[in-house]
mmCIF file of C-alpha atoms in Angstrom:
data_model
loop_
_atom_site.group_PDB
_atom_site.id
_atom_site.type_symbol
_atom_site.label_atom_id
_atom_site.label_comp_id
_atom_site.label_asym_id
_atom_site.label_seq_id
_atom_site.Cartn_x
_atom_site.Cartn_y
_atom_site.Cartn_z
ATOM 1 C CA MET A 1 -23.365 77.169 -51.750
ATOM 2 C CA THR A 2 -23.170 73.818 -49.984
ATOM 3 C CA ALA A 3 -20.006 71.745 -50.038
ATOM 4 C CA SER A 4 -19.992 68.597 -52.159
ATOM 5 C CA PRO A 5 -20.261 65.230 -50.361
ATOM 6 C CA LEU A 6 -16.820 64.321 -51.707
ATOM 7 C CA PHE A 7 -15.256 67.446 -50.209
ATOM 8 C CA GLU A 8 -17.011 66.846 -46.888
ATOM 9 C CA PHE A 9 -15.724 63.264 -46.837
ATOM 10 C CA ALA A 10 -12.181 64.408 -47.633
ATOM 11 C CA LEU A 11 -12.319 67.102 -44.931
ATOM 12 C CA LEU A 12 -13.666 64.690 -42.304
ATOM 13 C CA SER A 13 -11.029 62.121 -43.256
ATOM 14 C CA PHE A 14 -8.216 64.659 -43.021
ATOM 15 C CA ILE A 15 -9.324 66.080 -39.667
ATOM 16 C CA SER A 16 -9.922 62.610 -38.202
ATOM 17 C CA MET A 17 -6.537 61.257 -39.293
ATOM 18 C CA PHE A 18 -4.692 64.476 -38.411
ATOM 19 C CA THR A 19 -5.960 64.473 -34.827
ATOM 20 C CA MET A 20 -5.112 60.781 -34.410
ATOM 21 C CA VAL A 21 -1.632 60.899 -35.969
ATOM 22 C CA ASN A 22 -1.039 64.312 -34.318
ATOM 23 C CA PRO A 23 2.192 65.259 -36.184
ATOM 24 C CA VAL A 24 2.838 68.235 -33.892
ATOM 25 C CA GLY A 25 2.449 66.140 -30.749
ATOM 26 C CA VAL A 26 5.136 63.721 -31.959
ATOM 27 C CA ILE A 27 7.772 66.485 -32.095
ATOM 28 C CA PRO A 28 8.655 66.836 -28.372
ATOM 29 C CA VAL A 29 8.890 63.049 -27.961
ATOM 30 C CA PHE A 30 11.111 62.700 -31.033
ATOM 31 C CA THR A 31 13.306 65.592 -29.875
ATOM 32 C CA ALA A 32 13.798 64.053 -26.429
ATOM 33 C CA MET A 33 14.568 60.577 -27.755
ATOM 34 C CA THR A 34 17.052 61.759 -30.399
ATOM 35 C CA ALA A 35 18.742 64.476 -28.323
ATOM 36 C CA LYS A 36 22.040 62.557 -28.147
ATOM 37 C CA LEU A 37 22.043 61.511 -31.812
ATOM 38 C CA SER A 38 23.780 63.320 -34.653
ATOM 39 C CA PRO A 39 21.622 65.217 -37.215
ATOM 40 C CA GLN A 40 22.206 62.448 -39.770
ATOM 41 C CA GLU A 41 21.149 59.758 -37.288
ATOM 42 C CA SER A 42 18.086 61.770 -36.265
ATOM 43 C CA HIS A 43 17.042 62.115 -39.909
ATOM 44 C CA ARG A 44 17.494 58.368 -40.401
ATOM 45 C CA VAL A 45 15.293 57.657 -37.381
ATOM 46 C CA ALA A 46 12.635 60.085 -38.680
ATOM 47 C CA ARG A 47 12.624 58.436 -42.112
ATOM 48 C CA LYS A 48 12.402 54.885 -40.772
ATOM 49 C CA ALA A 49 9.717 55.779 -38.203
ATOM 50 C CA SER A 50 7.608 57.522 -40.861
ATOM 51 C CA LEU A 51 7.892 54.619 -43.310
ATOM 52 C CA THR A 52 6.977 52.149 -40.550
ATOM 53 C CA ALA A 53 3.867 54.143 -39.618
ATOM 54 C CA LEU A 54 2.892 54.533 -43.296
ATOM 55 C CA PHE A 55 3.172 50.788 -43.950
ATOM 56 C CA ILE A 56 1.089 49.861 -40.895
ATOM 57 C CA LEU A 57 -1.657 52.413 -41.591
ATOM 58 C CA LEU A 58 -1.987 51.455 -45.265
ATOM 59 C CA ALA A 59 -1.946 47.748 -44.399
ATOM 60 C CA PHE A 60 -4.802 48.104 -41.920
ATOM 61 C CA ALA A 61 -6.740 50.520 -44.144
ATOM 62 C CA LEU A 62 -6.579 48.229 -47.182
ATOM 63 C CA THR A 63 -7.168 44.931 -45.347
ATOM 64 C CA GLY A 64 -9.656 46.171 -42.748
ATOM 65 C CA GLN A 65 -12.715 44.792 -44.544
ATOM 66 C CA TRP A 66 -11.100 41.361 -44.870
ATOM 67 C CA ILE A 67 -10.252 41.423 -41.156
ATOM 68 C CA PHE A 68 -13.908 42.245 -40.391
ATOM 69 C CA ARG A 69 -15.147 39.269 -42.424
ATOM 70 C CA PHE A 70 -12.541 36.869 -41.062
ATOM 71 C CA PHE A 71 -13.272 37.677 -37.405
ATOM 72 C CA SER A 72 -16.984 38.429 -37.999
ATOM 73 C CA ILE A 73 -16.539 41.955 -36.672
ATOM 74 C CA SER A 74 -19.349 44.464 -37.128
ATOM 75 C CA VAL A 75 -18.428 47.908 -38.442
ATOM 76 C CA ASN A 76 -20.892 49.425 -35.987
ATOM 77 C CA SER A 77 -19.188 47.642 -33.096
ATOM 78 C CA LEU A 78 -15.851 49.057 -34.214
ATOM 79 C CA ARG A 79 -17.390 52.526 -34.377
ATOM 80 C CA VAL A 80 -18.547 52.190 -30.759
ATOM 81 C CA VAL A 81 -15.166 50.902 -29.569
ATOM 82 C CA GLY A 82 -13.358 53.486 -31.678
ATOM 83 C CA GLY A 83 -15.521 56.225 -30.182
ATOM 84 C CA VAL A 84 -14.570 55.102 -26.664
ATOM 85 C CA ILE A 85 -10.863 54.986 -27.579
ATOM 86 C CA PHE A 86 -11.014 58.418 -29.235
ATOM 87 C CA PHE A 87 -12.845 59.920 -26.252
ATOM 88 C CA LEU A 88 -10.274 58.615 -23.765
ATOM 89 C CA MET A 89 -7.395 59.815 -25.942
ATOM 90 C CA GLY A 90 -9.092 63.177 -26.466
ATOM 91 C CA TYR A 91 -9.612 63.613 -22.728
ATOM 92 C CA GLU A 92 -5.972 62.785 -22.101
ATOM 93 C CA MET A 93 -4.911 65.296 -24.768
ATOM 94 C CA LEU A 94 -7.282 67.894 -23.284
ATOM 95 C CA GLN A 95 -5.340 67.620 -20.024
ATOM 96 C CA ALA A 96 -2.111 68.164 -22.028
ATOM 97 C CA HIS A 97 -0.882 64.732 -20.914
ATOM 98 C CA LEU A 98 0.065 61.779 -23.105
ATOM 99 C CA SER A 99 1.199 58.970 -20.835
ATOM 100 C CA ARG A 100 1.983 56.708 -23.764
ATOM 101 C CA THR A 101 4.745 59.082 -24.925
ATOM 102 C CA GLN A 102 6.565 59.300 -21.632
ATOM 103 C CA PHE A 103 9.753 57.264 -21.350
ATOM 104 C CA ASP A 104 12.490 57.436 -18.764
ATOM 105 C CA ASP A 105 16.227 57.568 -19.565
ATOM 106 C CA GLU A 106 16.735 53.851 -18.999
ATOM 107 C CA THR A 107 14.006 52.945 -21.476
ATOM 108 C CA ASN A 108 15.366 55.419 -24.014
ATOM 109 C CA HIS A 109 18.809 53.832 -23.726
ATOM 110 C CA ALA A 110 17.402 50.336 -24.221
ATOM 111 C CA TYR A 111 15.556 51.349 -27.403
ATOM 112 C CA ILE A 112 18.211 53.697 -28.819
ATOM 113 C CA ASN A 113 19.212 51.357 -31.680
ATOM 114 C CA ASP A 114 15.672 50.668 -32.850
ATOM 115 C CA ILE A 115 13.483 53.517 -31.596
ATOM 116 C CA SER A 116 12.429 54.296 -35.143
ATOM 117 C CA ILE A 117 10.189 51.201 -35.233
ATOM 118 C CA THR A 118 9.088 51.134 -31.628
ATOM 119 C CA PRO A 119 8.120 53.286 -29.853
ATOM 120 C CA LEU A 120 8.311 56.100 -32.463
ATOM 121 C CA GLY A 121 6.786 54.356 -35.480
ATOM 122 C CA ILE A 122 4.442 52.305 -33.297
ATOM 123 C CA PRO A 123 2.616 53.434 -31.210
ATOM 124 C CA ILE A 124 3.553 57.147 -31.110
ATOM 125 C CA ILE A 125 2.981 58.027 -34.781
ATOM 126 C CA CYS A 126 0.772 55.061 -35.633
ATOM 127 C CA GLY A 127 -1.210 54.332 -32.488
ATOM 128 C CA PRO A 128 -4.475 52.453 -31.871
ATOM 129 C CA GLY A 129 -6.508 55.580 -32.624
ATOM 130 C CA ALA A 130 -4.859 56.142 -36.016
ATOM 131 C CA ILE A 131 -5.206 52.465 -36.974
ATOM 132 C CA THR A 132 -8.875 52.364 -35.975
ATOM 133 C CA THR A 133 -9.567 55.616 -37.829
ATOM 134 C CA SER A 134 -7.950 54.338 -41.032
ATOM 135 C CA ILE A 135 -10.104 51.195 -40.917
ATOM 136 C CA LEU A 136 -13.299 53.122 -40.198
ATOM 137 C CA LEU A 137 -12.675 55.692 -42.930
ATOM 138 C CA MET A 138 -11.900 53.009 -45.512
ATOM 139 C CA ASN A 139 -15.131 51.224 -44.617
ATOM 140 C CA GLU A 140 -17.032 54.464 -45.242
ATOM 141 C CA THR A 141 -15.759 54.609 -48.841
ATOM 142 C CA LYS A 142 -18.170 53.789 -51.659
ATOM 143 C CA THR A 143 -16.147 54.631 -54.778
ATOM 144 C CA PRO A 144 -12.537 54.130 -55.922
ATOM 145 C CA LEU A 145 -12.117 57.919 -55.731
ATOM 146 C CA GLU A 146 -12.992 57.921 -52.023
ATOM 147 C CA VAL A 147 -10.536 55.050 -51.472
ATOM 148 C CA GLY A 148 -7.884 57.150 -53.213
ATOM 149 C CA ILE A 149 -8.734 60.122 -50.992
ATOM 150 C CA VAL A 150 -8.228 58.095 -47.797
ATOM 151 C CA VAL A 151 -4.953 56.600 -49.057
ATOM 152 C CA GLY A 152 -3.776 60.030 -50.231
ATOM 153 C CA ILE A 153 -4.580 61.621 -46.865
ATOM 154 C CA ILE A 154 -2.649 58.907 -45.018
ATOM 155 C CA VAL A 155 0.378 59.439 -47.278
ATOM 156 C CA LEU A 156 0.079 63.236 -46.944
ATOM 157 C CA LEU A 157 -0.087 63.156 -43.147
ATOM 158 C CA ILE A 158 2.909 60.832 -42.850
ATOM 159 C CA ALA A 159 4.820 63.137 -45.224
ATOM 160 C CA ILE A 160 3.885 66.126 -43.034
ATOM 161 C CA THR A 161 5.004 64.198 -39.953
ATOM 162 C CA TYR A 162 8.326 63.347 -41.599
ATOM 163 C CA ILE A 163 8.963 66.983 -42.583
ATOM 164 C CA LEU A 164 8.125 68.181 -39.064
ATOM 165 C CA LEU A 165 10.456 65.594 -37.541
ATOM 166 C CA LEU A 166 13.291 66.765 -39.773
ATOM 167 C CA GLY A 167 12.885 70.246 -38.309
ATOM 168 C CA ALA A 168 11.769 69.070 -34.860
ATOM 169 C CA LYS A 169 14.228 71.141 -32.836
ATOM 170 C CA GLN A 170 13.365 74.327 -34.731
ATOM 171 C CA VAL A 171 9.588 73.758 -34.395
ATOM 172 C CA THR A 172 9.921 73.093 -30.652
ATOM 173 C CA ARG A 173 11.736 76.384 -30.186
ATOM 174 C CA LEU A 174 9.184 78.179 -32.392
ATOM 175 C CA ILE A 175 5.942 77.141 -30.644
ATOM 176 C CA GLY A 176 7.471 76.743 -27.178
ATOM 177 C CA GLU A 177 6.210 74.560 -24.344
ATOM 178 C CA ASN A 178 3.012 76.562 -23.814
ATOM 179 C CA GLY A 179 2.233 76.562 -27.526
ATOM 180 C CA ASN A 180 2.597 72.795 -27.656
ATOM 181 C CA LYS A 181 0.192 72.388 -24.721
ATOM 182 C CA VAL A 182 -2.376 74.700 -26.351
ATOM 183 C CA MET A 183 -2.172 72.731 -29.614
ATOM 184 C CA LEU A 184 -2.533 69.460 -27.708
ATOM 185 C CA ARG A 185 -5.660 70.701 -25.897
ATOM 186 C CA LEU A 186 -7.291 71.962 -29.105
ATOM 187 C CA MET A 187 -6.687 68.637 -30.808
ATOM 188 C CA GLY A 188 -8.018 66.847 -27.738
ATOM 189 C CA LEU A 189 -11.281 68.777 -27.984
ATOM 190 C CA ILE A 190 -11.628 67.911 -31.682
ATOM 191 C CA VAL A 191 -10.905 64.240 -30.953
ATOM 192 C CA MET A 192 -13.625 64.136 -28.280
ATOM 193 C CA VAL A 193 -16.198 65.641 -30.671
ATOM 194 C CA ILE A 194 -15.303 63.072 -33.345
ATOM 195 C CA ALA A 195 -15.498 60.353 -30.663
ATOM 196 C CA VAL A 196 -19.109 61.244 -29.830
ATOM 197 C CA GLU A 197 -20.045 61.143 -33.533
ATOM 198 C CA PHE A 198 -18.395 57.743 -34.017
ATOM 199 C CA PHE A 199 -19.909 56.308 -30.832
ATOM 200 C CA PHE A 200 -23.524 57.211 -31.596
ATOM 201 C CA SER A 201 -23.254 56.426 -35.323
ATOM 202 C CA GLY A 202 -22.314 52.892 -34.278
ATOM 203 C CA LEU A 203 -24.627 52.563 -31.283
ATOM 204 C CA THR A 204 -27.824 53.726 -33.024
ATOM 205 C CA PRO A 205 -27.980 50.848 -35.579
ATOM 206 C CA ILE A 206 -27.143 48.316 -32.846
ATOM 207 C CA VAL A 207 -29.987 49.552 -30.616
ATOM 208 C CA ARG A 208 -32.417 49.561 -33.560
ATOM 209 C CA GLU A 209 -31.463 45.967 -34.381
ATOM 210 C CA MET A 210 -31.990 44.952 -30.738
ATOM 211 C CA LEU A 211 -35.438 46.571 -30.703
ATOM 212 C CA LYS A 212 -36.410 44.728 -33.910
ATOM 213 C CA ILE A 213 -35.413 41.387 -32.366
ATOM 214 C CA GLN A 214 -37.500 42.060 -29.272
#
Protein backbone atom coordinates (compact mmCIF):
# COMPACT_ATOMS: atom_id res chain seq x y z
CA MET A 1 0.00 0.00 0.00
CA THR A 2 1.46 3.33 -1.07
CA ALA A 3 1.44 6.32 1.25
CA SER A 4 -0.95 9.16 0.45
CA PRO A 5 0.52 12.36 -1.06
CA LEU A 6 -0.66 14.26 2.01
CA PHE A 7 1.22 11.93 4.35
CA GLU A 8 4.34 12.12 2.19
CA PHE A 9 4.16 15.92 2.24
CA ALA A 10 3.71 15.96 6.02
CA LEU A 11 6.63 13.55 6.51
CA LEU A 12 8.93 15.54 4.21
CA SER A 13 7.94 18.77 5.95
CA PHE A 14 8.59 17.32 9.40
CA ILE A 15 11.98 15.83 8.49
CA SER A 16 13.08 18.99 6.67
CA MET A 17 12.11 21.31 9.53
CA PHE A 18 13.40 18.94 12.22
CA THR A 19 16.87 18.75 10.68
CA MET A 20 17.01 22.54 10.25
CA VAL A 21 15.72 23.47 13.71
CA ASN A 22 17.71 20.56 15.22
CA PRO A 23 16.16 20.61 18.74
CA VAL A 24 18.75 18.16 20.09
CA GLY A 25 21.66 20.21 18.75
CA VAL A 26 20.43 23.29 20.62
CA ILE A 27 20.72 21.55 24.00
CA PRO A 28 24.52 21.74 24.59
CA VAL A 29 24.60 25.41 23.55
CA PHE A 30 21.67 26.28 25.83
CA THR A 31 23.23 24.35 28.72
CA ALA A 32 26.55 26.18 28.35
CA MET A 33 24.97 29.62 28.08
CA THR A 34 22.63 29.16 31.06
CA ALA A 35 25.05 27.29 33.33
CA LYS A 36 25.28 30.19 35.80
CA LEU A 37 21.55 30.95 35.81
CA SER A 38 19.01 29.64 38.30
CA PRO A 39 16.49 26.98 37.12
CA GLN A 40 13.74 29.62 37.02
CA GLU A 41 15.89 31.96 34.93
CA SER A 42 16.87 29.12 32.59
CA HIS A 43 13.21 28.23 32.07
CA ARG A 44 12.41 31.87 31.33
CA VAL A 45 15.20 32.01 28.74
CA ALA A 46 13.94 28.77 27.15
CA ARG A 47 10.38 30.10 26.93
CA LYS A 48 11.38 33.46 25.45
CA ALA A 49 13.82 31.89 22.96
CA SER A 50 11.19 29.39 21.79
CA LEU A 51 8.52 32.06 21.36
CA THR A 52 10.97 34.26 19.43
CA ALA A 53 11.86 31.42 17.06
CA LEU A 54 8.18 30.50 16.62
CA PHE A 55 7.21 34.08 15.74
CA ILE A 56 10.01 34.46 13.18
CA LEU A 57 9.36 31.11 11.49
CA LEU A 58 5.60 31.67 11.22
CA ALA A 59 6.13 35.23 9.98
CA PHE A 60 8.43 34.11 7.17
CA ALA A 61 6.30 31.06 6.33
CA LEU A 62 3.09 33.08 6.03
CA THR A 63 4.57 36.11 4.24
CA GLY A 64 7.09 34.28 2.05
CA GLN A 65 4.97 34.46 -1.10
CA TRP A 66 4.45 38.21 -0.66
CA ILE A 67 8.21 38.66 -0.19
CA PHE A 68 8.79 36.73 -3.44
CA ARG A 69 6.41 39.00 -5.38
CA PHE A 70 7.73 42.20 -3.83
CA PHE A 71 11.38 41.43 -4.60
CA SER A 72 10.60 39.46 -7.80
CA ILE A 73 12.27 36.37 -6.37
CA SER A 74 11.85 33.05 -8.16
CA VAL A 75 10.92 30.03 -6.06
CA ASN A 76 13.32 27.94 -8.12
CA SER A 77 16.15 30.36 -7.37
CA LEU A 78 15.40 30.06 -3.66
CA ARG A 79 15.45 26.27 -3.98
CA VAL A 80 18.93 26.44 -5.52
CA VAL A 81 20.23 28.84 -2.87
CA GLY A 82 18.50 26.87 -0.13
CA GLY A 83 20.08 23.67 -1.42
CA VAL A 84 23.54 25.26 -1.23
CA ILE A 85 22.88 26.53 2.31
CA PHE A 86 21.53 23.14 3.44
CA PHE A 87 24.50 21.31 1.91
CA LEU A 88 27.03 23.55 3.68
CA MET A 89 25.18 23.23 6.98
CA GLY A 90 24.85 19.47 6.52
CA TYR A 91 28.56 19.12 5.81
CA GLU A 92 29.36 21.14 8.92
CA MET A 93 27.01 18.95 10.98
CA LEU A 94 28.56 15.82 9.44
CA GLN A 95 31.91 16.92 10.87
CA ALA A 96 30.19 17.34 14.28
CA HIS A 97 31.07 21.05 14.22
CA LEU A 98 28.69 24.01 14.37
CA SER A 99 30.78 27.17 14.32
CA ARG A 100 27.72 29.38 14.60
CA THR A 101 26.97 27.98 18.08
CA GLN A 102 30.39 28.58 19.55
CA PHE A 103 30.70 31.56 21.87
CA ASP A 104 33.48 32.46 24.26
CA ASP A 105 32.95 33.52 27.90
CA GLU A 106 33.22 37.22 27.12
CA THR A 107 30.48 37.02 24.49
CA ASN A 108 28.28 34.98 26.82
CA HIS A 109 28.66 37.63 29.52
CA ALA A 110 27.76 40.43 27.11
CA TYR A 111 24.56 38.67 26.00
CA ILE A 112 23.55 37.24 29.40
CA ASN A 113 20.56 39.59 29.86
CA ASP A 114 19.09 39.00 26.41
CA ILE A 115 20.45 35.68 25.15
CA SER A 116 16.92 34.37 24.75
CA ILE A 117 16.39 36.55 21.65
CA THR A 118 19.89 36.47 20.24
CA PRO A 119 21.78 34.24 19.86
CA LEU A 120 19.46 31.49 21.20
CA GLY A 121 16.20 32.44 19.48
CA ILE A 122 18.02 33.74 16.41
CA PRO A 123 20.07 32.20 14.85
CA ILE A 124 20.57 29.02 16.92
CA ILE A 125 16.96 27.77 17.02
CA CYS A 126 15.69 29.79 14.06
CA GLY A 127 18.61 30.02 11.66
CA PRO A 128 18.83 30.75 7.92
CA GLY A 129 18.22 27.09 7.09
CA ALA A 130 15.02 26.89 9.15
CA ILE A 131 13.71 30.18 7.72
CA THR A 132 14.44 29.13 4.14
CA THR A 133 12.84 25.72 4.71
CA SER A 134 9.66 27.26 6.13
CA ILE A 135 9.34 29.52 3.08
CA LEU A 136 10.00 26.69 0.62
CA LEU A 137 7.56 24.31 2.30
CA MET A 138 4.81 26.93 2.41
CA ASN A 139 5.31 27.60 -1.30
CA GLU A 140 4.85 23.89 -1.98
CA THR A 141 1.38 23.94 -0.39
CA LYS A 142 -1.66 23.74 -2.66
CA THR A 143 -4.54 23.42 -0.19
CA PRO A 144 -5.47 25.01 3.16
CA LEU A 145 -4.91 21.59 4.76
CA GLU A 146 -1.29 21.53 3.58
CA VAL A 147 -0.83 25.08 4.92
CA GLY A 148 -2.19 23.87 8.26
CA ILE A 149 0.23 20.93 8.21
CA VAL A 150 3.25 23.20 7.72
CA VAL A 151 2.10 25.61 10.45
CA GLY A 152 1.32 22.69 12.77
CA ILE A 153 4.75 21.14 12.21
CA ILE A 154 6.48 24.45 12.98
CA VAL A 155 4.49 24.80 16.21
CA LEU A 156 5.14 21.15 17.12
CA LEU A 157 8.90 21.41 16.58
CA ILE A 158 9.19 24.60 18.62
CA ALA A 159 7.17 22.91 21.39
CA ILE A 160 9.55 19.92 21.27
CA THR A 161 12.52 22.30 21.41
CA TYR A 162 11.04 24.09 24.42
CA ILE A 163 10.43 20.81 26.28
CA LEU A 164 13.98 19.63 25.55
CA LEU A 165 15.42 22.93 26.76
CA LEU A 166 13.51 22.62 30.02
CA GLY A 167 15.25 19.30 30.62
CA ALA A 168 18.49 20.25 28.87
CA LYS A 169 20.86 19.24 31.66
CA GLN A 170 19.20 15.84 32.05
CA VAL A 171 19.22 15.15 28.28
CA THR A 172 22.90 16.12 28.02
CA ARG A 173 23.79 13.65 30.75
CA LEU A 174 21.58 10.98 29.13
CA ILE A 175 23.00 11.00 25.58
CA GLY A 176 26.52 12.09 26.56
CA GLU A 177 29.05 13.91 24.40
CA ASN A 178 29.53 11.01 21.98
CA GLY A 179 25.79 10.52 21.60
CA ASN A 180 25.35 14.18 20.74
CA LYS A 181 28.06 13.95 18.07
CA VAL A 182 26.47 10.83 16.55
CA MET A 183 23.06 12.55 16.42
CA LEU A 184 24.64 15.63 14.84
CA ARG A 185 26.33 13.54 12.12
CA LEU A 186 23.14 11.62 11.30
CA MET A 187 21.19 14.84 10.96
CA GLY A 188 23.99 16.28 8.84
CA LEU A 189 23.69 13.38 6.41
CA ILE A 190 19.92 13.84 6.15
CA VAL A 191 20.36 17.59 5.58
CA MET A 192 22.82 16.96 2.73
CA VAL A 193 20.40 14.54 1.02
CA ILE A 194 17.57 17.09 1.29
CA ALA A 195 19.98 19.76 -0.02
CA VAL A 196 20.63 17.78 -3.22
CA GLU A 197 16.88 17.33 -3.78
CA PHE A 198 16.21 21.05 -3.28
CA PHE A 199 19.14 22.10 -5.47
CA PHE A 200 18.21 20.02 -8.51
CA SER A 201 14.45 20.61 -8.15
CA GLY A 202 15.24 24.32 -8.51
CA LEU A 203 18.02 24.05 -11.08
CA THR A 204 16.17 21.79 -13.55
CA PRO A 205 13.37 24.29 -14.38
CA ILE A 206 15.91 27.13 -14.67
CA VAL A 207 18.04 25.17 -17.16
CA ARG A 208 14.95 24.17 -19.16
CA GLU A 209 13.87 27.82 -19.35
CA MET A 210 17.36 28.83 -20.52
CA LEU A 211 17.31 26.17 -23.25
CA LYS A 212 13.88 27.39 -24.45
CA ILE A 213 15.19 30.96 -24.74
CA GLN A 214 18.18 29.84 -26.78
